[in-house]
PDB file of C-alpha atoms and ligand atoms in Angstrom:
ATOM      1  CA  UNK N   1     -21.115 -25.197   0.600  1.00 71.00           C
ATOM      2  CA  UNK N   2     -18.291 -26.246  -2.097  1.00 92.00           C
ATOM      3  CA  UNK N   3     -14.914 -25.483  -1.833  1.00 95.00           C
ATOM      4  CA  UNK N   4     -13.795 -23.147  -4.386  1.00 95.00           C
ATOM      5  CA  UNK N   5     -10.271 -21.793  -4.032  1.00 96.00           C
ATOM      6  CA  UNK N   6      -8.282 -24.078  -1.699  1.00 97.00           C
ATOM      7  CA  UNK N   7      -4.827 -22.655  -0.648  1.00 97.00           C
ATOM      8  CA  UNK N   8      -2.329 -24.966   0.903  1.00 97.00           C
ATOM      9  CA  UNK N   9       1.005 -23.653   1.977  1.00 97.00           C
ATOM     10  CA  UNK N  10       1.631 -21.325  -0.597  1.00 97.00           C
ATOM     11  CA  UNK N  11       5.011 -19.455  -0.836  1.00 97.00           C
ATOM     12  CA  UNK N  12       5.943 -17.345  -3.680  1.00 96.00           C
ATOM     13  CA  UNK N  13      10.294 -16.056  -3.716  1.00 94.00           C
ATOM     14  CA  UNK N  14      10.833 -13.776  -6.069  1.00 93.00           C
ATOM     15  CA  UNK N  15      14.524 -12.985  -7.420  1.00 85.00           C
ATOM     16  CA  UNK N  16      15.884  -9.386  -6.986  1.00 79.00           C
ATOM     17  CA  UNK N  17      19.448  -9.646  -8.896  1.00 65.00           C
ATOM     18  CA  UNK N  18      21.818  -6.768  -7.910  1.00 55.00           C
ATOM     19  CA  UNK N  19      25.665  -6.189  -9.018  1.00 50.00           C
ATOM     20  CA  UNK N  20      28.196  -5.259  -6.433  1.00 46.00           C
ATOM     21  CA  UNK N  21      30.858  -2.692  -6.637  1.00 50.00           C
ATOM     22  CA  UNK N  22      33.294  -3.906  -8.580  1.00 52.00           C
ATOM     23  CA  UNK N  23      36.896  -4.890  -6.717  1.00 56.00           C
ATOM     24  CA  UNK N  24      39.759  -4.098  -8.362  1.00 58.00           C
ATOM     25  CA  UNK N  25      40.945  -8.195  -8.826  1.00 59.00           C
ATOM     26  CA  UNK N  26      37.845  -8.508 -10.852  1.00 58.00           C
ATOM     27  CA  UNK N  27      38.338  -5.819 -13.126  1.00 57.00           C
ATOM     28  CA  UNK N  28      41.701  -6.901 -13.560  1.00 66.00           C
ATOM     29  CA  UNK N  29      40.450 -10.810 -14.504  1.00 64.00           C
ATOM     30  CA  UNK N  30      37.249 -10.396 -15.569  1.00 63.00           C
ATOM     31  CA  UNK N  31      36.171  -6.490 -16.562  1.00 60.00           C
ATOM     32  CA  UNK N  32      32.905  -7.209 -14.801  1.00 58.00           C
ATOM     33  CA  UNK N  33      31.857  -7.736 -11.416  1.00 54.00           C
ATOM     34  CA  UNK N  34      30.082 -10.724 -10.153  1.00 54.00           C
ATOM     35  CA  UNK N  35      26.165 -11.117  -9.834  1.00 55.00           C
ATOM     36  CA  UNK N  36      24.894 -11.864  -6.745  1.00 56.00           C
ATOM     37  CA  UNK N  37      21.447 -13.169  -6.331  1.00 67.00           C
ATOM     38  CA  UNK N  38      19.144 -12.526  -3.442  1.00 85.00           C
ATOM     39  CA  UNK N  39      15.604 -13.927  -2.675  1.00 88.00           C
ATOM     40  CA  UNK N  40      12.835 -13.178  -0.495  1.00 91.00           C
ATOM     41  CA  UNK N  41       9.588 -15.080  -0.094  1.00 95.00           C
ATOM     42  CA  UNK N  42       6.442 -12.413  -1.267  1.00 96.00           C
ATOM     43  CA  UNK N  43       4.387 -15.045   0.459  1.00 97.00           C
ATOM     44  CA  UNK N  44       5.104 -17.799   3.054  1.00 97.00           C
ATOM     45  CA  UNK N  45       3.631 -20.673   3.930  1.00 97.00           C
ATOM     46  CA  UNK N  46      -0.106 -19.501   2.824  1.00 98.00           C
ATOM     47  CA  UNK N  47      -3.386 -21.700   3.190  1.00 98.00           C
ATOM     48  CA  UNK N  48      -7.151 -20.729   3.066  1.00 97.00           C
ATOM     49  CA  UNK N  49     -10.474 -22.214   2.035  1.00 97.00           C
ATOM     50  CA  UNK N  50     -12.989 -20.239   0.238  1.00 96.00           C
ATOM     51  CA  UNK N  51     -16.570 -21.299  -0.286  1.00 95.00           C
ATOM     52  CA  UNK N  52     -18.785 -20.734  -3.139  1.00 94.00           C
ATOM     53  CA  UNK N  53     -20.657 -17.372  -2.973  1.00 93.00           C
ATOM     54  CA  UNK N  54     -18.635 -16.163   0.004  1.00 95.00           C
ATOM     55  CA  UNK N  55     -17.174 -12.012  -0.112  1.00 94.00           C
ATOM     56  CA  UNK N  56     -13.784 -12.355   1.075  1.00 96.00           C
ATOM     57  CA  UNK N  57     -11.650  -9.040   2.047  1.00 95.00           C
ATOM     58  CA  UNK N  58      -7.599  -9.540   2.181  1.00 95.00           C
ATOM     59  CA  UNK N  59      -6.485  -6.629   4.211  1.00 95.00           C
ATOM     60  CA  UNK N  60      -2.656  -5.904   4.861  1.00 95.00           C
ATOM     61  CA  UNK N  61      -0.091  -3.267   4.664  1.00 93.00           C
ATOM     62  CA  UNK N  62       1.707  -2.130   1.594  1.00 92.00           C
ATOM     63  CA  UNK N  63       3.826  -4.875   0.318  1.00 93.00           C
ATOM     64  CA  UNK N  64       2.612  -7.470   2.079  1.00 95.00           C
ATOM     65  CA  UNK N  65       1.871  -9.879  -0.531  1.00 96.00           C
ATOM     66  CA  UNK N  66      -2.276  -9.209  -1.056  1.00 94.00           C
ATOM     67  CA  UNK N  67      -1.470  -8.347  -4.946  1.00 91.00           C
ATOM     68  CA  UNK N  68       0.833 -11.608  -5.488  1.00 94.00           C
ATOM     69  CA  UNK N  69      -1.766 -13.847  -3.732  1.00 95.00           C
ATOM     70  CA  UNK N  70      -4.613 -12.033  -6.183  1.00 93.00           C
ATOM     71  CA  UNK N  71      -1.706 -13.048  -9.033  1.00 92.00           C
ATOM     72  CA  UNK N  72      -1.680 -16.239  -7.429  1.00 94.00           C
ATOM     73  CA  UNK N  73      -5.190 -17.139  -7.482  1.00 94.00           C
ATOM     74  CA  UNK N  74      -5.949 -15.578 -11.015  1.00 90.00           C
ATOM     75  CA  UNK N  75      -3.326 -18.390 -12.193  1.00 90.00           C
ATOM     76  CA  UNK N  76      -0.877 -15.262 -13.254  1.00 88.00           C
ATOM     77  CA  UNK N  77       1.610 -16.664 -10.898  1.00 93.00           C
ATOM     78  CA  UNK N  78       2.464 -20.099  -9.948  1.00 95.00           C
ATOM     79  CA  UNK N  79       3.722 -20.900  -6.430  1.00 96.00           C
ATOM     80  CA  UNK N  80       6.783 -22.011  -5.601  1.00 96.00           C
ATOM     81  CA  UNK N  81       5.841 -23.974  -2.388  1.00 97.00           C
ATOM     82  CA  UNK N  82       2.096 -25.898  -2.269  1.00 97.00           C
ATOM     83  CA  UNK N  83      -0.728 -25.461  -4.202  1.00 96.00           C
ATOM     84  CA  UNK N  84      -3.444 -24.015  -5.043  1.00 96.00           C
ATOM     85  CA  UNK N  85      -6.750 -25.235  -6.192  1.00 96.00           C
ATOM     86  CA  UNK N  86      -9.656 -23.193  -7.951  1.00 94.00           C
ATOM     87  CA  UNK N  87     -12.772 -24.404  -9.116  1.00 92.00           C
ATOM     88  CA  UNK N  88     -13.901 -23.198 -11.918  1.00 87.00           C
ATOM     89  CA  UNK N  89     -13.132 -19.669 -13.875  1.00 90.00           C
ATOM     90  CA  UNK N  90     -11.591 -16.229 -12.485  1.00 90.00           C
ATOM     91  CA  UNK N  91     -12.682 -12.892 -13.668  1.00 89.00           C
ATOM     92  CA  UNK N  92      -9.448 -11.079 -12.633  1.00 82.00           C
ATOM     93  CA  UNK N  93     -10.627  -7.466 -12.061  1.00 83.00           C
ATOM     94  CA  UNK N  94      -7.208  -6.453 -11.100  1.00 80.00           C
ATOM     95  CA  UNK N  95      -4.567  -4.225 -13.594  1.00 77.00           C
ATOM     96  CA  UNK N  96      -7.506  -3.435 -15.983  1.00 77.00           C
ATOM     97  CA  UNK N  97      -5.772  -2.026 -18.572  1.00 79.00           C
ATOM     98  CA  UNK N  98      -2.875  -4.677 -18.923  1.00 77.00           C
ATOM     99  CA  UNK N  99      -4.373  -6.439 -21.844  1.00 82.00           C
ATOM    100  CA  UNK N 100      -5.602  -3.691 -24.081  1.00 90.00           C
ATOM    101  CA  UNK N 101      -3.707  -1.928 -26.976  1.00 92.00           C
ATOM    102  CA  UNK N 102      -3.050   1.494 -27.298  1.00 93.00           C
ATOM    103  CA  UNK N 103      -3.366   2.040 -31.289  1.00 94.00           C
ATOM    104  CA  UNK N 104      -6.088   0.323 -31.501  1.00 96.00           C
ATOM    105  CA  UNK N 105      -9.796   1.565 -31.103  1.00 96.00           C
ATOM    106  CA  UNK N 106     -11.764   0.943 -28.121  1.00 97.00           C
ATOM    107  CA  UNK N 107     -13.943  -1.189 -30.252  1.00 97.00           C
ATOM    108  CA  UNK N 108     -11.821  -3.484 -31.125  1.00 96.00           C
ATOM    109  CA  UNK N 109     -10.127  -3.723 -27.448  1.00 96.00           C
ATOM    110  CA  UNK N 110     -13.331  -4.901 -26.254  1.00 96.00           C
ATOM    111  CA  UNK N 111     -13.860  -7.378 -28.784  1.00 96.00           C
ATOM    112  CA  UNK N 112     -10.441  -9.057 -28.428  1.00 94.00           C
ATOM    113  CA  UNK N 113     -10.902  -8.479 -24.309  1.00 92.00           C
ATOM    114  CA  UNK N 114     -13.948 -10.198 -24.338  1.00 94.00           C
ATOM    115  CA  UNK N 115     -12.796 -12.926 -26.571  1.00 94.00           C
ATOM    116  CA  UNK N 116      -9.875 -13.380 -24.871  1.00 91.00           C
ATOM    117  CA  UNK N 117     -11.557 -14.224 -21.405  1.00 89.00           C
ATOM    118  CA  UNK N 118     -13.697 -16.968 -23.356  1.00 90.00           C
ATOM    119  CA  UNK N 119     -16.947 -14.865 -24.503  1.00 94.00           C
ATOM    120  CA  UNK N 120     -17.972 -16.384 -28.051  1.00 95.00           C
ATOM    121  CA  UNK N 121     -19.430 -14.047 -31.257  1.00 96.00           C
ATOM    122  CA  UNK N 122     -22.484 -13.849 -30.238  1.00 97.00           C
ATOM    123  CA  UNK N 123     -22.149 -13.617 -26.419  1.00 96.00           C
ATOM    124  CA  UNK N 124     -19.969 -10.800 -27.634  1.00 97.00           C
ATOM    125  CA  UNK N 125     -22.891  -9.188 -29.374  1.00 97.00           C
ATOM    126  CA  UNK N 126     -25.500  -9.795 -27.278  1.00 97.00           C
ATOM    127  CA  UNK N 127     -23.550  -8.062 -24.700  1.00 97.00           C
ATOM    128  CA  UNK N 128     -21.801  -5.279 -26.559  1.00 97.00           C
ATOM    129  CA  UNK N 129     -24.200  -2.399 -25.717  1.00 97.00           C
ATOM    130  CA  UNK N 130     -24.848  -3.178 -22.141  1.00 96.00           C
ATOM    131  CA  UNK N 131     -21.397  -3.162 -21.892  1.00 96.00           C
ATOM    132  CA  UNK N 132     -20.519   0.423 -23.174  1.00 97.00           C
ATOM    133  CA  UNK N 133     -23.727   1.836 -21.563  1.00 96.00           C
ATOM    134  CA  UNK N 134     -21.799   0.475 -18.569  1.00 94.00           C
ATOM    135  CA  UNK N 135     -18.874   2.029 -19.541  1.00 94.00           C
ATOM    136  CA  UNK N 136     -20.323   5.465 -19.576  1.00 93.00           C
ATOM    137  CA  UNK N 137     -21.037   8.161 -22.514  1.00 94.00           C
ATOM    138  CA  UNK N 138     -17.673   9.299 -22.671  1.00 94.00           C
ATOM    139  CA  UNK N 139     -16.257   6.026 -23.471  1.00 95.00           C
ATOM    140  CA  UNK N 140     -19.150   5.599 -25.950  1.00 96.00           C
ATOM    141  CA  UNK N 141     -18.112   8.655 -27.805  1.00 96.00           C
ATOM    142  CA  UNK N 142     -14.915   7.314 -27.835  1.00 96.00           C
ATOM    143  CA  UNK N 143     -15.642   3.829 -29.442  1.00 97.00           C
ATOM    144  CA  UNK N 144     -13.935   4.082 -32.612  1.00 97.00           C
ATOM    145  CA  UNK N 145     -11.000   6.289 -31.357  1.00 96.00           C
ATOM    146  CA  UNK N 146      -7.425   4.942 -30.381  1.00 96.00           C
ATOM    147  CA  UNK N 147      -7.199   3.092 -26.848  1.00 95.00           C
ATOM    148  CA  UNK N 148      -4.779   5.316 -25.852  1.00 95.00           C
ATOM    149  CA  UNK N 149      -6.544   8.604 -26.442  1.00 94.00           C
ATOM    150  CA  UNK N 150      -8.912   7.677 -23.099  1.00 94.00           C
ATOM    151  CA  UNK N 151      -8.280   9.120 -19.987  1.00 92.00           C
ATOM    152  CA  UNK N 152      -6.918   6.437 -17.190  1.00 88.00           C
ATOM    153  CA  UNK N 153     -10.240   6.533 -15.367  1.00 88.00           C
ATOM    154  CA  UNK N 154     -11.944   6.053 -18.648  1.00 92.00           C
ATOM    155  CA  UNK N 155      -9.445   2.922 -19.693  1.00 92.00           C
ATOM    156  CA  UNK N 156     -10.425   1.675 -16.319  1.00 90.00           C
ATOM    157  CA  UNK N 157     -14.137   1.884 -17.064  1.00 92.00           C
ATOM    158  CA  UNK N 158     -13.946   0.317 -19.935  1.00 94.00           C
ATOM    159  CA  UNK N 159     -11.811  -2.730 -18.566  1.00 92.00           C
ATOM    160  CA  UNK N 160     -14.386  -3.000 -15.317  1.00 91.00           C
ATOM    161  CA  UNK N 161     -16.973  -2.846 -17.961  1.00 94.00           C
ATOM    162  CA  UNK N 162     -15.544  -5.696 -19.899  1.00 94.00           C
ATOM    163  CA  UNK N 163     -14.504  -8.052 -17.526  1.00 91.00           C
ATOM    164  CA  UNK N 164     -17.538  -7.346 -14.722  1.00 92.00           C
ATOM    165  CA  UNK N 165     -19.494  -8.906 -17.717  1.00 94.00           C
ATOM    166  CA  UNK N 166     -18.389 -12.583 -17.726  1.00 93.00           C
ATOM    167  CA  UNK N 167     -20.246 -15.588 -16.320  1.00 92.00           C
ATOM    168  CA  UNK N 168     -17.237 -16.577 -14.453  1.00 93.00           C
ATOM    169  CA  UNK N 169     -18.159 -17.900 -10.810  1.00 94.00           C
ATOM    170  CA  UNK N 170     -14.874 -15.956  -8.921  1.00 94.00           C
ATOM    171  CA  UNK N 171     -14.311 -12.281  -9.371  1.00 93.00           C
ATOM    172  CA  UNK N 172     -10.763 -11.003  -8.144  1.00 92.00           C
ATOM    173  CA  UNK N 173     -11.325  -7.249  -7.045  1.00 89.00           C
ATOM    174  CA  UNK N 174      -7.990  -5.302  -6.714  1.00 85.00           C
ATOM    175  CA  UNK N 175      -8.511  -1.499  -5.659  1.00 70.00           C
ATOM    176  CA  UNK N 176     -10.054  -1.183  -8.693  1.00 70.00           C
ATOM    177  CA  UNK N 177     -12.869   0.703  -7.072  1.00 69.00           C
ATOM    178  CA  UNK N 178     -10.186   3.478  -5.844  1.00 69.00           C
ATOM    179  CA  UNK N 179      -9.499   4.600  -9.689  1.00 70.00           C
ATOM    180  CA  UNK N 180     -13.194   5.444 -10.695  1.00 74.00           C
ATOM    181  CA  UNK N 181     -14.981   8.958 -10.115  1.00 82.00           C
ATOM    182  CA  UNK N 182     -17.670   8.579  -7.338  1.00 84.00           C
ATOM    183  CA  UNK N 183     -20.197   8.423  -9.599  1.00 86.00           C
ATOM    184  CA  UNK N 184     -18.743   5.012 -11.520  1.00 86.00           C
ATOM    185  CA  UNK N 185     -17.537   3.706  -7.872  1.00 85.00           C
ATOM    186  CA  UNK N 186     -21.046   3.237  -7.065  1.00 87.00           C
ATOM    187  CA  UNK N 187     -22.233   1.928 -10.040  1.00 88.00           C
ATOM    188  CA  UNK N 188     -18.681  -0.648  -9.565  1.00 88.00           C
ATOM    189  CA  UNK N 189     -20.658  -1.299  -6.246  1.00 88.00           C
ATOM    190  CA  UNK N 190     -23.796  -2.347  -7.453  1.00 90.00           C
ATOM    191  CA  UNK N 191     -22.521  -4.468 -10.201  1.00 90.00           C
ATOM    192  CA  UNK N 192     -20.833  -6.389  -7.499  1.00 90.00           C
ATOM    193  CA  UNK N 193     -23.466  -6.578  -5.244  1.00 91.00           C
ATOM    194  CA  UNK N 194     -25.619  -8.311  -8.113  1.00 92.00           C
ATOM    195  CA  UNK N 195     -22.588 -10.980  -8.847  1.00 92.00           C
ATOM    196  CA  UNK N 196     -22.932 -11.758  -5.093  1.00 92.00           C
ATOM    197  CA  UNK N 197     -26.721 -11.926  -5.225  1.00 93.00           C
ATOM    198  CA  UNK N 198     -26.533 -14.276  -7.860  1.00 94.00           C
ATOM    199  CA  UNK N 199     -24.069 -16.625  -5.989  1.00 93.00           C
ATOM    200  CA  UNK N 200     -20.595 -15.488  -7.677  1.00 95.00           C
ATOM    201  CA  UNK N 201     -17.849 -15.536  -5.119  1.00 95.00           C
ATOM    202  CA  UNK N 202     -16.152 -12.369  -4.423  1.00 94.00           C
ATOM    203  CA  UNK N 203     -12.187 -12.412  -3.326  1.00 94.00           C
ATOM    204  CA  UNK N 204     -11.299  -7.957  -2.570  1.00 92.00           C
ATOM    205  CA  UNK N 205      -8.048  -6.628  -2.014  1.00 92.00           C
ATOM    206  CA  UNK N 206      -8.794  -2.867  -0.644  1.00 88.00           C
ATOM    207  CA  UNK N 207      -6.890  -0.136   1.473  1.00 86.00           C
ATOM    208  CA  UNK N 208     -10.647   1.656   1.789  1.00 88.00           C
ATOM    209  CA  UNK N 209     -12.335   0.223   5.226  1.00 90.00           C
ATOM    210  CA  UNK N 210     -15.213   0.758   3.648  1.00 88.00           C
ATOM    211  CA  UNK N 211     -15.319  -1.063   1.076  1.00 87.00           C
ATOM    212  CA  UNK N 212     -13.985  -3.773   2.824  1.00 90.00           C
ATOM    213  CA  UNK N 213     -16.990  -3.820   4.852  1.00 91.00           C
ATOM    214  CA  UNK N 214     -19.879  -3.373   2.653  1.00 88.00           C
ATOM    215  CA  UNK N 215     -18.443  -6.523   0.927  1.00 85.00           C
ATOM    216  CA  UNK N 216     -16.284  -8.328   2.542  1.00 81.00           C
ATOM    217  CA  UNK N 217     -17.993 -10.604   5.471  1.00 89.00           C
ATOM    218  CA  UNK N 218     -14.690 -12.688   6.651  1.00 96.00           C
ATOM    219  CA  UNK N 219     -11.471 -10.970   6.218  1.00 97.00           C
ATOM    220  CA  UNK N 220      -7.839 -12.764   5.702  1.00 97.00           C
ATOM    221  CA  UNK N 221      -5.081 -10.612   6.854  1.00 97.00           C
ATOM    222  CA  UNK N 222      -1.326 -10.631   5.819  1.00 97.00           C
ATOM    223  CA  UNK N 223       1.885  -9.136   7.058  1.00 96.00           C
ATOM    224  CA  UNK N 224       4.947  -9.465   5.429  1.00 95.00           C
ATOM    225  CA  UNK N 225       3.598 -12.441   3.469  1.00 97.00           C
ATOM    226  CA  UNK N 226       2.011 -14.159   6.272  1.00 97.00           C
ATOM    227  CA  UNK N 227      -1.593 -14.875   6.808  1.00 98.00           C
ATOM    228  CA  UNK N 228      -1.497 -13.896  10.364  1.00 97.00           C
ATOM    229  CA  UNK N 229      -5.337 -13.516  10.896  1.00 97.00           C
ATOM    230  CA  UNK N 230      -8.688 -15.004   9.343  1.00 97.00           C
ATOM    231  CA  UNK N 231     -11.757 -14.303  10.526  1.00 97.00           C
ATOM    232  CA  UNK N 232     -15.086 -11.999  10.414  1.00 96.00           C
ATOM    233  CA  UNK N 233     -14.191  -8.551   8.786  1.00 95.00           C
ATOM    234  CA  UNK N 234     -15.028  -6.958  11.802  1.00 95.00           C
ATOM    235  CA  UNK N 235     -12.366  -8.982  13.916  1.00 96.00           C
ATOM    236  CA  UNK N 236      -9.736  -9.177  11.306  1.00 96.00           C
ATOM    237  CA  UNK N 237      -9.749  -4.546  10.689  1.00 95.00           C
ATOM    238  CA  UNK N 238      -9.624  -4.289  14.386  1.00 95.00           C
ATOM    239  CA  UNK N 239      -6.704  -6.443  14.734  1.00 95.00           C
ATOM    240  CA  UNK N 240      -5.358  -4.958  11.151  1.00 95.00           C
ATOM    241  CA  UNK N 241      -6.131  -1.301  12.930  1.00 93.00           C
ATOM    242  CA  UNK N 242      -4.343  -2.396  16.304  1.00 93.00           C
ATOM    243  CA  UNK N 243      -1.213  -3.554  14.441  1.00 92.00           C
ATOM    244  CA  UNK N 244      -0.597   0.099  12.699  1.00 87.00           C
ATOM    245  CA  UNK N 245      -1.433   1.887  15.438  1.00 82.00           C
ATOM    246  CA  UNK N 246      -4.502   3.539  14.268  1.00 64.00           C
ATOM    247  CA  UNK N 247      -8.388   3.197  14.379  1.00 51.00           C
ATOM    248  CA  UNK N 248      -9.282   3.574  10.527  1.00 49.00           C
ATOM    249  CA  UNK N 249      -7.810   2.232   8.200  1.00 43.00           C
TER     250      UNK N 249
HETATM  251  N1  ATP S   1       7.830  -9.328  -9.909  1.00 76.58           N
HETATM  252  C1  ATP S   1       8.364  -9.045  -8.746  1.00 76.58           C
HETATM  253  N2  ATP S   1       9.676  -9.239  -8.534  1.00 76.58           N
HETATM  254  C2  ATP S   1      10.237  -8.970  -7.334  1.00 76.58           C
HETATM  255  N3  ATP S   1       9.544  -8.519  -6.267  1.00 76.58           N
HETATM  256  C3  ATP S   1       8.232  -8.317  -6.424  1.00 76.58           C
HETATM  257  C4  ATP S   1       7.570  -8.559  -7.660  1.00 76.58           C
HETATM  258  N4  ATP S   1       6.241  -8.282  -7.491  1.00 76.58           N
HETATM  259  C5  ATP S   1       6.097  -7.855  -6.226  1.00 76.58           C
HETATM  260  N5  ATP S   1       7.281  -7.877  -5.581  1.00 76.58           N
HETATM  261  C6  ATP S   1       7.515  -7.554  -4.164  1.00 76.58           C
HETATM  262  O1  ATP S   1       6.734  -8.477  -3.396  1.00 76.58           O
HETATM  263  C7  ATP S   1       6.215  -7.845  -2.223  1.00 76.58           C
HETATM  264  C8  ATP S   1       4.699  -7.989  -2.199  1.00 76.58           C
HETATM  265  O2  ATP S   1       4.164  -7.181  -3.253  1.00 76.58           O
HETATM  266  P1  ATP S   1       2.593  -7.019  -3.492  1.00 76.58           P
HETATM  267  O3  ATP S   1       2.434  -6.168  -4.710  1.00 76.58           O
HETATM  268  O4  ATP S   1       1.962  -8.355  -3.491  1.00 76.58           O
HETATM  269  O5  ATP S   1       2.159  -6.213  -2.188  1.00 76.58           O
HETATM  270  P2  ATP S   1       0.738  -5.583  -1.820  1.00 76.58           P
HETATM  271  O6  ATP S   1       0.366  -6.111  -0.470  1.00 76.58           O
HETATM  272  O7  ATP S   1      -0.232  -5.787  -2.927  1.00 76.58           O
HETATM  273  O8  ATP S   1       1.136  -4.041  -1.682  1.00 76.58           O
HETATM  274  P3  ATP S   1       0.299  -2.672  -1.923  1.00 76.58           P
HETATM  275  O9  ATP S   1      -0.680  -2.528  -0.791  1.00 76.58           O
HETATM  276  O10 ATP S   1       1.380  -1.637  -1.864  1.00 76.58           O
HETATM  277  O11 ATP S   1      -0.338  -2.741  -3.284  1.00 76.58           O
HETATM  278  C9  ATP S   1       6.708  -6.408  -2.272  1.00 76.58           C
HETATM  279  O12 ATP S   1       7.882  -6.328  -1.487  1.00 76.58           O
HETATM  280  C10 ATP S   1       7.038  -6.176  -3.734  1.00 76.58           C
HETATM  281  O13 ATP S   1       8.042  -5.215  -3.884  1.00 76.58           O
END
């Protein structure tokens, strides 16, 4: 099967800027202190292959880099050490409701969100009700009301709604599924079980064990920005589990 996201030694350093205290010499000479810059690396030295229409799980603890890789990946980010590769478009169902606008209606969010991630006119219209039915009667009711007047779950809906509708061949799942009422969640879960049927490939970031094995069928594991494990789910939790010092997750 075809390569479609190829990592290769992948290190992302981000900047966190902080002033000192001031010393009295530089108040004297300069009224200001100096700025000193420290870095850390988010990610180090990451590499992976992922085939076309495989459910991959990245499992880790907080901070360990799974949100930056998902960044990565969606092209958000770009690395600062290797490279990589991606074949072919990225429906990034991570921060949902990044891209919408609060004043305006819900209506016109979708439009523009739709647009925006490459849907023409009429795949716009074609899709439009399947879409809000998706999104639930609340949202519906809510069409030609401000954004910002939704309730987060509902904003949520309405992005998953959106964005679970492309044709794009890579979905980018970030613990989106941990927002929704159960009700939604499971509706979340059949949508993506239907991308997988159909041969999409499936890349999950999720704290819920669960989840992470009713989809994901080889797991990548990372601690402190380190891929230190990948392998089947199974393997990769118990060794995840085993490294906290518990037995769920
Ligand atoms: N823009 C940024 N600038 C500086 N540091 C950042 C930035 N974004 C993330 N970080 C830091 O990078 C590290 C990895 O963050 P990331 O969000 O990828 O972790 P995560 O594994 O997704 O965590 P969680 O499970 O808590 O969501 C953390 O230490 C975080 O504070």
């Amino acid at each position: 099967m075809s390569v479609v996201i190829s990592a290769q030694g992948v290190g992302i350093e981000f900047y966190t800027s902080r002033r000192r205290k001031m010393q009295v010499r530089e108040l004297l000479f300069h009224g200001r202190a100096s700025t000193s810059t420290d870095t850390f690396w988010a990610l180090r030295d990451v590499g992976f292959d992922i085939h076309r229409g495989e459910a991959v799980g990245l499992v880790g603890g907080n901070g360990s880099g799974k949100s930056t890789l998902l960044k990565v990946i969606a092209g958000v980010l770009l690395p600062d050490t290797g490279t990589v590769r991606v074949d072919g478009g990225v429906a990034p169902l991570i921060e949902l409701t990044g891209g919408f606008r609060g004043e305006l209606t819900c209506r016109d969010n979708l439009w523009i969100q739709a647009g925006l991630h490459g849907l023409s006119k009429d795949q716009i219209e074609e899709r439009f009700e399947d879409i809000v039915d998706f999104a639930g009667p609340q949202v519906r009711a809510a069409l030609d009301r401000p954004y910002r007047h939704l309730s987060s779950g509902m904003q949520v809906r309405l992005g998953f709604a959106v964005i679970s509708s492309l044709d794009e061949p890579i979905f980018l799942v970030d613990e989106v599924l941990a927002v929704g009422d159960k009700a939604f969640r499971e509706k979340c879960y059949t949508r993506m079980e239907s991308l997988l049927a159909e041969g999409r490939t499936l890349f999950l970031v999720s704290h819920s064990e669960k989840d992470l094995k009713r989809f994901g069928t080889r797991g990548l594991y990372l601690r402190a920005g380190e891929l230190v494990m990948d392998g089947p789910m199974d393997e990769v939790l118990a060794r995840y589990n085993e490294d906290q010092g518990t037995t769920r997750a």
